[in-house]
mmCIF file of C-alpha atoms in Angstrom:
data_model
loop_
_atom_site.group_PDB
_atom_site.id
_atom_site.type_symbol
_atom_site.label_atom_id
_atom_site.label_comp_id
_atom_site.label_asym_id
_atom_site.label_seq_id
_atom_site.Cartn_x
_atom_site.Cartn_y
_atom_site.Cartn_z
ATOM 1 C CA MET T 175 182.147 212.238 108.195
ATOM 2 C CA HIS T 176 178.933 213.197 106.410
ATOM 3 C CA ARG T 177 180.701 216.126 104.747
ATOM 4 C CA LEU T 178 183.574 213.886 103.651
ATOM 5 C CA CYS T 179 181.200 211.387 102.047
ATOM 6 C CA LEU T 180 179.355 214.213 100.325
ATOM 7 C CA LEU T 181 182.632 215.626 98.994
ATOM 8 C CA LEU T 182 183.701 212.215 97.640
ATOM 9 C CA LEU T 183 180.299 211.751 95.975
ATOM 10 C CA CYS T 184 180.502 215.172 94.309
ATOM 11 C CA THR T 185 184.029 214.421 93.090
ATOM 12 C CA LEU T 186 182.907 211.127 91.532
ATOM 13 C CA LEU T 187 179.936 212.778 89.844
ATOM 14 C CA LEU T 188 182.150 215.542 88.479
ATOM 15 C CA CYS T 189 184.634 213.045 87.042
ATOM 16 C CA HIS T 190 181.806 211.104 85.458
ATOM 17 C CA THR T 191 180.156 214.113 83.841
ATOM 18 C CA THR T 192 183.402 215.602 82.524
ATOM 19 C CA ARG T 193 184.771 212.374 81.060
ATOM 20 C CA VAL T 194 185.310 212.734 77.314
ATOM 21 C CA TYR T 195 183.986 209.795 75.329
ATOM 22 C CA ALA T 196 185.325 209.078 71.847
ATOM 23 C CA GLU T 197 184.514 207.059 68.745
ATOM 24 C CA ASP T 198 187.254 204.431 68.468
ATOM 25 C CA ILE T 199 188.130 203.797 64.813
ATOM 26 C CA TYR T 200 190.609 201.070 63.859
ATOM 27 C CA LEU T 201 192.541 201.462 60.611
ATOM 28 C CA PRO T 202 195.434 199.752 58.834
ATOM 29 C CA ARG T 203 198.727 201.576 59.078
ATOM 30 C CA SER T 204 199.827 202.588 55.595
ATOM 31 C CA ASN T 205 202.871 200.952 54.066
ATOM 32 C CA ASP T 206 205.560 201.872 51.578
ATOM 33 C CA ARG T 207 203.756 199.967 48.818
ATOM 34 C CA GLU T 208 201.015 202.601 48.805
ATOM 35 C CA PRO T 209 202.573 206.043 48.252
ATOM 36 C CA TRP T 210 199.049 207.408 47.919
ATOM 37 C CA ALA T 211 197.900 206.099 51.343
ATOM 38 C CA PRO T 212 198.668 209.348 53.259
ATOM 39 C CA TYR T 213 196.342 211.154 50.830
ATOM 40 C CA ILE T 214 193.611 208.572 51.539
ATOM 41 C CA VAL T 215 194.020 209.035 55.297
ATOM 42 C CA GLU T 216 193.897 212.823 54.945
ATOM 43 C CA LEU T 217 190.749 212.488 52.840
ATOM 44 C CA MET T 218 189.141 210.224 55.438
ATOM 45 C CA ARG T 219 189.918 212.607 58.297
ATOM 46 C CA ALA T 220 188.555 215.565 56.341
ATOM 47 C CA ALA T 221 185.367 213.701 55.425
ATOM 48 C CA LEU T 222 184.683 212.693 59.036
ATOM 49 C CA THR T 223 185.303 216.285 60.115
ATOM 50 C CA LYS T 224 182.711 217.452 57.571
ATOM 51 C CA ALA T 225 180.169 215.057 59.110
ATOM 52 C CA PRO T 226 181.023 215.020 62.831
ATOM 53 C CA GLY T 227 179.590 212.491 65.246
ATOM 54 C CA PRO T 228 178.360 213.129 68.790
ATOM 55 C CA THR T 229 181.821 212.374 70.199
ATOM 56 C CA PRO T 230 185.375 213.020 68.933
ATOM 57 C CA ASP T 231 187.041 210.415 66.722
ATOM 58 C CA ARG T 232 189.954 208.473 68.198
ATOM 59 C CA PHE T 233 192.049 206.651 65.596
ATOM 60 C CA HIS T 234 193.959 203.440 66.283
ATOM 61 C CA TRP T 235 196.534 202.390 63.696
ATOM 62 C CA LEU T 236 196.994 198.650 63.370
ATOM 63 C CA GLU T 237 200.377 197.294 62.397
ATOM 64 C CA THR T 238 199.642 194.894 59.603
ATOM 65 C CA HIS T 239 201.380 193.269 56.660
ATOM 66 C CA MET T 240 198.352 191.186 55.703
ATOM 67 C CA THR T 241 197.269 190.579 52.139
ATOM 68 C CA GLN T 242 194.279 192.460 50.769
ATOM 69 C CA ASP T 243 192.114 189.336 50.948
ATOM 70 C CA ARG T 244 193.023 188.858 54.602
ATOM 71 C CA ALA T 245 192.156 192.469 55.380
ATOM 72 C CA PHE T 246 188.655 191.992 53.969
ATOM 73 C CA MET T 247 188.205 188.848 56.056
ATOM 74 C CA GLN T 248 189.027 190.849 59.180
ATOM 75 C CA LEU T 249 186.728 193.681 58.146
ATOM 76 C CA ARG T 250 183.776 191.307 57.675
ATOM 77 C CA SER T 251 184.341 189.385 60.893
ATOM 78 C CA ASN T 252 184.625 192.413 63.207
ATOM 79 C CA GLN T 253 188.269 191.714 64.076
ATOM 80 C CA ARG T 254 189.040 195.318 65.116
ATOM 81 C CA LEU T 255 189.453 196.671 61.598
ATOM 82 C CA ASP T 256 186.753 199.324 60.921
ATOM 83 C CA ILE T 257 187.780 201.012 57.657
ATOM 84 C CA TYR T 258 189.810 199.700 54.745
ATOM 85 C CA TRP T 259 190.513 201.152 51.293
ATOM 86 C CA SER T 260 191.191 199.206 48.154
ATOM 87 C CA MET T 261 190.362 198.747 44.509
ATOM 88 C CA THR T 262 186.873 197.287 44.430
ATOM 89 C CA SER T 263 185.394 194.071 43.071
ATOM 90 C CA GLN T 264 182.047 192.360 43.467
ATOM 91 C CA ALA T 265 183.575 189.807 45.842
ATOM 92 C CA ARG T 266 185.156 192.503 48.008
ATOM 93 C CA GLU T 267 181.859 194.344 48.319
ATOM 94 C CA GLN T 268 180.158 191.338 49.908
ATOM 95 C CA GLY T 269 179.501 191.526 53.647
ATOM 96 C CA VAL T 270 180.838 195.076 54.125
ATOM 97 C CA GLN T 271 179.508 198.603 53.701
ATOM 98 C CA VAL T 272 180.757 200.155 50.463
ATOM 99 C CA ILE T 273 181.221 203.909 50.001
ATOM 100 C CA ARG T 274 180.964 204.200 46.212
ATOM 101 C CA ILE T 275 182.951 207.379 45.734
ATOM 102 C CA PRO T 276 186.238 206.836 43.808
ATOM 103 C CA LEU T 277 188.956 208.133 46.133
ATOM 104 C CA LEU T 278 191.652 208.256 43.435
ATOM 105 C CA LYS T 279 189.357 209.325 40.581
ATOM 106 C CA GLY T 280 190.057 206.026 38.808
ATOM 107 C CA LEU T 281 193.807 206.549 38.503
ATOM 108 C CA LEU T 282 194.823 202.993 39.446
ATOM 109 C CA GLY T 283 192.986 201.705 36.390
ATOM 110 C CA ASN T 284 195.273 203.717 34.103
ATOM 111 C CA ARG T 285 198.442 201.657 34.085
ATOM 112 C CA LEU T 286 201.892 202.349 32.687
ATOM 113 C CA LEU T 287 204.456 199.606 32.215
ATOM 114 C CA VAL T 288 207.651 199.409 34.262
ATOM 115 C CA ILE T 289 210.192 197.554 32.134
ATOM 116 C CA ARG T 290 213.870 196.705 31.762
ATOM 117 C CA PRO T 291 215.647 199.084 29.342
ATOM 118 C CA ASP T 292 216.847 196.145 27.245
ATOM 119 C CA SER T 293 213.248 195.315 26.315
ATOM 120 C CA ALA T 294 212.252 198.828 25.225
ATOM 121 C CA SER T 295 212.773 198.134 21.511
ATOM 122 C CA ARG T 296 210.442 195.117 21.689
ATOM 123 C CA PHE T 297 207.680 197.157 23.296
ATOM 124 C CA ALA T 298 208.145 199.882 20.681
ATOM 125 C CA ASN T 299 206.912 197.416 18.057
ATOM 126 C CA VAL T 300 203.595 196.771 19.820
ATOM 127 C CA ARG T 301 200.680 198.001 17.705
ATOM 128 C CA THR T 302 197.720 195.958 18.941
ATOM 129 C CA LEU T 303 196.508 194.280 22.085
ATOM 130 C CA ASP T 304 197.146 190.954 20.361
ATOM 131 C CA ASP T 305 200.834 191.927 20.046
ATOM 132 C CA LEU T 306 200.922 192.386 23.818
ATOM 133 C CA ARG T 307 199.076 189.109 24.392
ATOM 134 C CA ARG T 308 201.335 187.039 22.165
ATOM 135 C CA ASN T 309 204.780 188.389 22.940
ATOM 136 C CA PHE T 310 204.893 189.637 26.542
ATOM 137 C CA LYS T 311 204.307 188.589 30.132
ATOM 138 C CA LEU T 312 203.107 190.978 32.842
ATOM 139 C CA GLY T 313 203.761 190.745 36.588
ATOM 140 C CA GLN T 314 201.113 191.495 39.248
ATOM 141 C CA GLY T 315 200.239 190.658 42.848
ATOM 142 C CA HIS T 316 198.431 187.353 43.288
ATOM 143 C CA ASP T 317 195.405 188.879 45.076
ATOM 144 C CA TRP T 318 195.139 192.121 43.093
ATOM 145 C CA PRO T 319 191.912 192.586 41.115
ATOM 146 C CA ASP T 320 194.171 193.769 38.265
ATOM 147 C CA THR T 321 195.461 190.221 37.847
ATOM 148 C CA THR T 322 191.994 188.861 37.082
ATOM 149 C CA ILE T 323 191.159 191.829 34.833
ATOM 150 C CA GLN T 324 194.324 191.377 32.772
ATOM 151 C CA LYS T 325 193.968 187.607 32.539
ATOM 152 C CA ALA T 326 190.334 187.977 31.445
ATOM 153 C CA ALA T 327 191.575 190.206 28.608
ATOM 154 C CA GLY T 328 193.900 187.424 27.465
ATOM 155 C CA LEU T 329 197.115 188.947 28.773
ATOM 156 C CA ASN T 330 199.797 186.573 30.001
ATOM 157 C CA THR T 331 200.064 187.518 33.670
ATOM 158 C CA VAL T 332 202.527 186.086 36.183
ATOM 159 C CA THR T 333 201.815 186.587 39.893
ATOM 160 C CA SER T 334 203.836 187.046 43.067
ATOM 161 C CA SER T 335 202.695 186.628 46.677
ATOM 162 C CA THR T 336 204.594 189.779 47.718
ATOM 163 C CA TYR T 337 204.895 193.127 46.005
ATOM 164 C CA ASP T 338 208.648 193.679 46.335
ATOM 165 C CA THR T 339 209.361 190.260 44.810
ATOM 166 C CA LEU T 340 207.870 191.529 41.549
ATOM 167 C CA TYR T 341 210.952 193.675 40.961
ATOM 168 C CA SER T 342 213.441 190.855 41.414
ATOM 169 C CA MET T 343 211.281 188.692 39.145
ATOM 170 C CA LEU T 344 211.330 191.428 36.496
ATOM 171 C CA GLN T 345 215.101 191.649 36.787
ATOM 172 C CA ALA T 346 215.342 187.869 36.459
ATOM 173 C CA GLN T 347 213.253 188.061 33.239
ATOM 174 C CA ARG T 348 210.387 186.008 34.682
ATOM 175 C CA PHE T 349 208.159 188.509 32.911
ATOM 176 C CA ASP T 350 208.566 191.674 30.853
ATOM 177 C CA ALA T 351 206.674 194.459 32.649
ATOM 178 C CA ILE T 352 204.903 195.493 35.861
ATOM 179 C CA PRO T 353 201.769 197.555 35.124
ATOM 180 C CA LEU T 354 201.404 200.254 37.813
ATOM 181 C CA GLY T 355 198.958 203.112 38.279
ATOM 182 C CA VAL T 356 199.837 206.374 36.535
ATOM 183 C CA ASN T 357 199.751 208.030 39.969
ATOM 184 C CA GLU T 358 202.216 205.640 41.604
ATOM 185 C CA VAL T 359 204.733 204.693 38.942
ATOM 186 C CA ASP T 360 207.170 207.565 39.568
ATOM 187 C CA ASP T 361 207.251 206.954 43.332
ATOM 188 C CA GLU T 362 207.845 203.253 42.827
ATOM 189 C CA LEU T 363 210.667 203.771 40.333
ATOM 190 C CA GLY T 364 212.268 206.168 42.797
ATOM 191 C CA LYS T 365 212.192 203.534 45.533
ATOM 192 C CA HIS T 366 213.807 200.998 43.192
ATOM 193 C CA ALA T 367 216.275 203.334 41.490
ATOM 194 C CA ASP T 368 219.133 200.853 41.990
ATOM 195 C CA LEU T 369 217.472 198.373 39.624
ATOM 196 C CA ASN T 370 217.824 200.555 36.505
ATOM 197 C CA LEU T 371 214.202 200.225 35.368
ATOM 198 C CA MET T 372 212.161 202.613 33.239
ATOM 199 C CA VAL T 373 208.597 203.492 32.245
ATOM 200 C CA GLU T 374 207.747 202.237 28.767
ATOM 201 C CA PRO T 375 207.046 205.484 26.832
ATOM 202 C CA SER T 376 204.384 204.529 24.264
ATOM 203 C CA LEU T 377 201.795 202.180 25.803
ATOM 204 C CA ALA T 378 199.179 202.148 28.569
ATOM 205 C CA LEU T 379 196.403 199.913 29.852
ATOM 206 C CA SER T 380 193.082 201.378 30.962
ATOM 207 C CA TYR T 381 190.119 199.818 32.771
ATOM 208 C CA PRO T 382 187.547 201.014 35.322
ATOM 209 C CA ALA T 383 189.108 200.378 38.733
ATOM 210 C CA PRO T 384 187.740 202.662 41.453
ATOM 211 C CA VAL T 385 189.265 202.642 44.929
ATOM 212 C CA PHE T 386 186.605 202.837 47.649
ATOM 213 C CA PHE T 387 186.354 203.041 51.401
ATOM 214 C CA PHE T 388 184.959 199.828 52.886
ATOM 215 C CA VAL T 389 183.478 199.913 56.391
ATOM 216 C CA ALA T 390 182.865 197.056 58.824
ATOM 217 C CA PRO T 391 179.211 195.919 58.757
ATOM 218 C CA GLN T 392 178.513 196.846 62.381
ATOM 219 C CA LYS T 393 179.753 200.448 61.941
ATOM 220 C CA VAL T 394 176.612 201.783 60.261
ATOM 221 C CA GLU T 395 176.847 205.331 61.606
ATOM 222 C CA LEU T 396 180.547 205.550 60.716
ATOM 223 C CA ALA T 397 179.757 204.578 57.109
ATOM 224 C CA ARG T 398 176.959 207.148 56.963
ATOM 225 C CA ARG T 399 179.277 209.893 58.216
ATOM 226 C CA LEU T 400 182.055 208.946 55.825
ATOM 227 C CA GLU T 401 179.787 209.025 52.767
ATOM 228 C CA ALA T 402 178.087 212.254 53.835
ATOM 229 C CA GLY T 403 181.437 213.929 54.472
ATOM 230 C CA LEU T 404 182.839 212.907 51.081
ATOM 231 C CA GLN T 405 179.722 214.196 49.331
ATOM 232 C CA ARG T 406 180.062 217.527 51.130
ATOM 233 C CA MET T 407 183.710 217.713 50.076
ATOM 234 C CA ILE T 408 182.729 217.118 46.452
ATOM 235 C CA SER T 409 180.068 219.823 46.701
ATOM 236 C CA ASP T 410 182.293 222.481 48.285
ATOM 237 C CA GLY T 411 185.353 221.734 46.102
ATOM 238 C CA SER T 412 187.628 220.553 48.901
ATOM 239 C CA PHE T 413 187.798 217.014 47.457
ATOM 240 C CA ASP T 414 189.210 218.301 44.156
ATOM 241 C CA ALA T 415 191.529 220.712 45.985
ATOM 242 C CA MET T 416 193.004 217.892 48.067
ATOM 243 C CA PHE T 417 193.431 215.720 44.979
ATOM 244 C CA GLU T 418 195.148 218.489 43.025
ATOM 245 C CA LYS T 419 197.442 219.170 45.979
ATOM 246 C CA ARG T 420 198.652 215.552 45.872
ATOM 247 C CA TRP T 421 198.705 215.031 42.090
ATOM 248 C CA SER T 422 199.021 217.606 39.344
ATOM 249 C CA LYS T 423 196.440 216.995 36.621
ATOM 250 C CA THR T 424 198.880 218.522 34.160
ATOM 251 C CA LEU T 425 201.592 216.010 35.076
ATOM 252 C CA LEU T 426 199.154 213.082 34.962
ATOM 253 C CA SER T 427 198.000 214.214 31.527
ATOM 254 C CA LYS T 428 201.605 214.426 30.359
ATOM 255 C CA ASN T 429 202.237 210.867 31.568
ATOM 256 C CA MET T 430 199.288 209.572 29.526
ATOM 257 C CA LYS T 431 199.746 211.747 26.449
ATOM 258 C CA ASN T 432 200.644 210.275 23.053
ATOM 259 C CA ARG T 433 200.325 206.686 24.240
ATOM 260 C CA ARG T 434 198.615 203.778 22.554
ATOM 261 C CA ILE T 435 195.971 203.020 25.170
ATOM 262 C CA PHE T 436 194.528 199.511 25.349
ATOM 263 C CA VAL T 437 191.099 199.643 26.999
ATOM 264 C CA LEU T 438 190.185 196.483 28.926
ATOM 265 C CA PRO T 439 186.803 195.526 30.388
ATOM 266 C CA ASN T 440 186.574 194.892 34.119
ATOM 267 C CA PRO T 441 184.508 191.721 34.686
ATOM 268 C CA LEU T 442 184.842 192.065 38.470
ATOM 269 C CA LEU T 443 182.599 195.105 38.905
ATOM 270 C CA SER T 444 179.333 194.687 40.768
ATOM 271 C CA PRO T 445 176.131 195.938 39.077
ATOM 272 C CA GLU T 446 175.923 198.703 41.674
ATOM 273 C CA THR T 447 179.450 199.941 40.956
ATOM 274 C CA SER T 448 178.926 199.687 37.198
ATOM 275 C CA GLU T 449 175.822 201.845 37.576
ATOM 276 C CA MET T 450 177.757 204.401 39.651
ATOM 277 C CA ILE T 451 180.400 204.641 36.916
ATOM 278 C CA ARG T 452 177.702 205.130 34.270
ATOM 279 C CA ARG T 453 175.870 207.809 36.253
ATOM 280 C CA HIS T 454 178.862 209.732 37.584
ATOM 281 C CA PRO T 455 181.601 210.207 34.956
ATOM 282 C CA GLU T 456 182.490 213.410 36.826
ATOM 283 C CA TYR T 457 183.928 211.274 39.631
ATOM 284 C CA PHE T 458 186.786 210.191 37.339
ATOM 285 C CA LEU T 459 189.803 212.088 36.073
ATOM 286 C CA PHE T 460 190.115 210.233 32.772
ATOM 287 C CA GLY T 461 187.259 209.664 30.366
ATOM 288 C CA LYS T 462 185.521 206.306 30.209
ATOM 289 C CA LYS T 463 185.944 205.993 26.430
ATOM 290 C CA LEU T 464 189.576 206.077 25.425
ATOM 291 C CA ASP T 465 190.774 205.462 21.899
ATOM 292 C CA SER T 466 192.467 202.079 21.928
ATOM 293 C CA THR T 467 193.974 202.280 18.441
ATOM 294 C CA THR T 468 195.574 205.711 18.246
ATOM 295 C CA PRO T 469 197.601 207.688 20.780
ATOM 296 C CA SER T 470 195.431 209.746 23.119
ATOM 297 C CA SER T 471 195.694 211.493 26.464
ATOM 298 C CA GLY T 472 192.237 210.376 27.596
ATOM 299 C CA LEU T 473 192.122 213.192 30.166
ATOM 300 C CA ARG T 474 188.748 214.640 31.049
#
């Protein structure tokens, strides 16, 4: 009996000492609206690998169709969501940990216009930002920072509560164009090929719009690891290599070349993010100062 008890005790101790603990990390499952989300996830995994914790990471993917504003509410209130990625704003940076490293090198702030072919000749006559303000309406998501940025610049912007509805609204002539990031416009046109839309060939909007990782306030060590890992990737070149693997700089340059680029201010940036942009132009693919009156590629 004594030997049996001793054997059971040893077995329990062995199970306890060999149990593998893990860091549980809860993330939003990517959706079709974000063709660049798999790149973001790959970047996150690589960064955490570069700065490993004491235990392995165990990822949990949350099924969610929530709006961006709702996601930030969950992040702040510790409702299981640990990491989120989005275009930043001063309001979004409140109550969360912000990793101020632009994950997309500022691409979402360089916007091309998805239009109906029957309106192409009207857009071809645009010469100034005032022309765009007076004669056209743009469509954007109701909780996108872009909406506020474009409205603050005097652009006539119509909003939709859901992304896919924007395309039916464009078809119904509720507005004239959907501005989309230079890195996402081709994917989105491909997904809506049946609608016979096109990219307007001569114009672009540009404003500082970095996409950051945001981390729940209680996950201090996770935020530290994520920032340290991204910095190591920048230093060893693996950040740029991963970016180039997903998007060709040559193709992005071609998409922006010979366009009349209208540069808009971004009134939503926090002082901290504005300072990061000023100090680290190398974090961005396109230059901060683009010529807004003559065609330019703007590529760094």
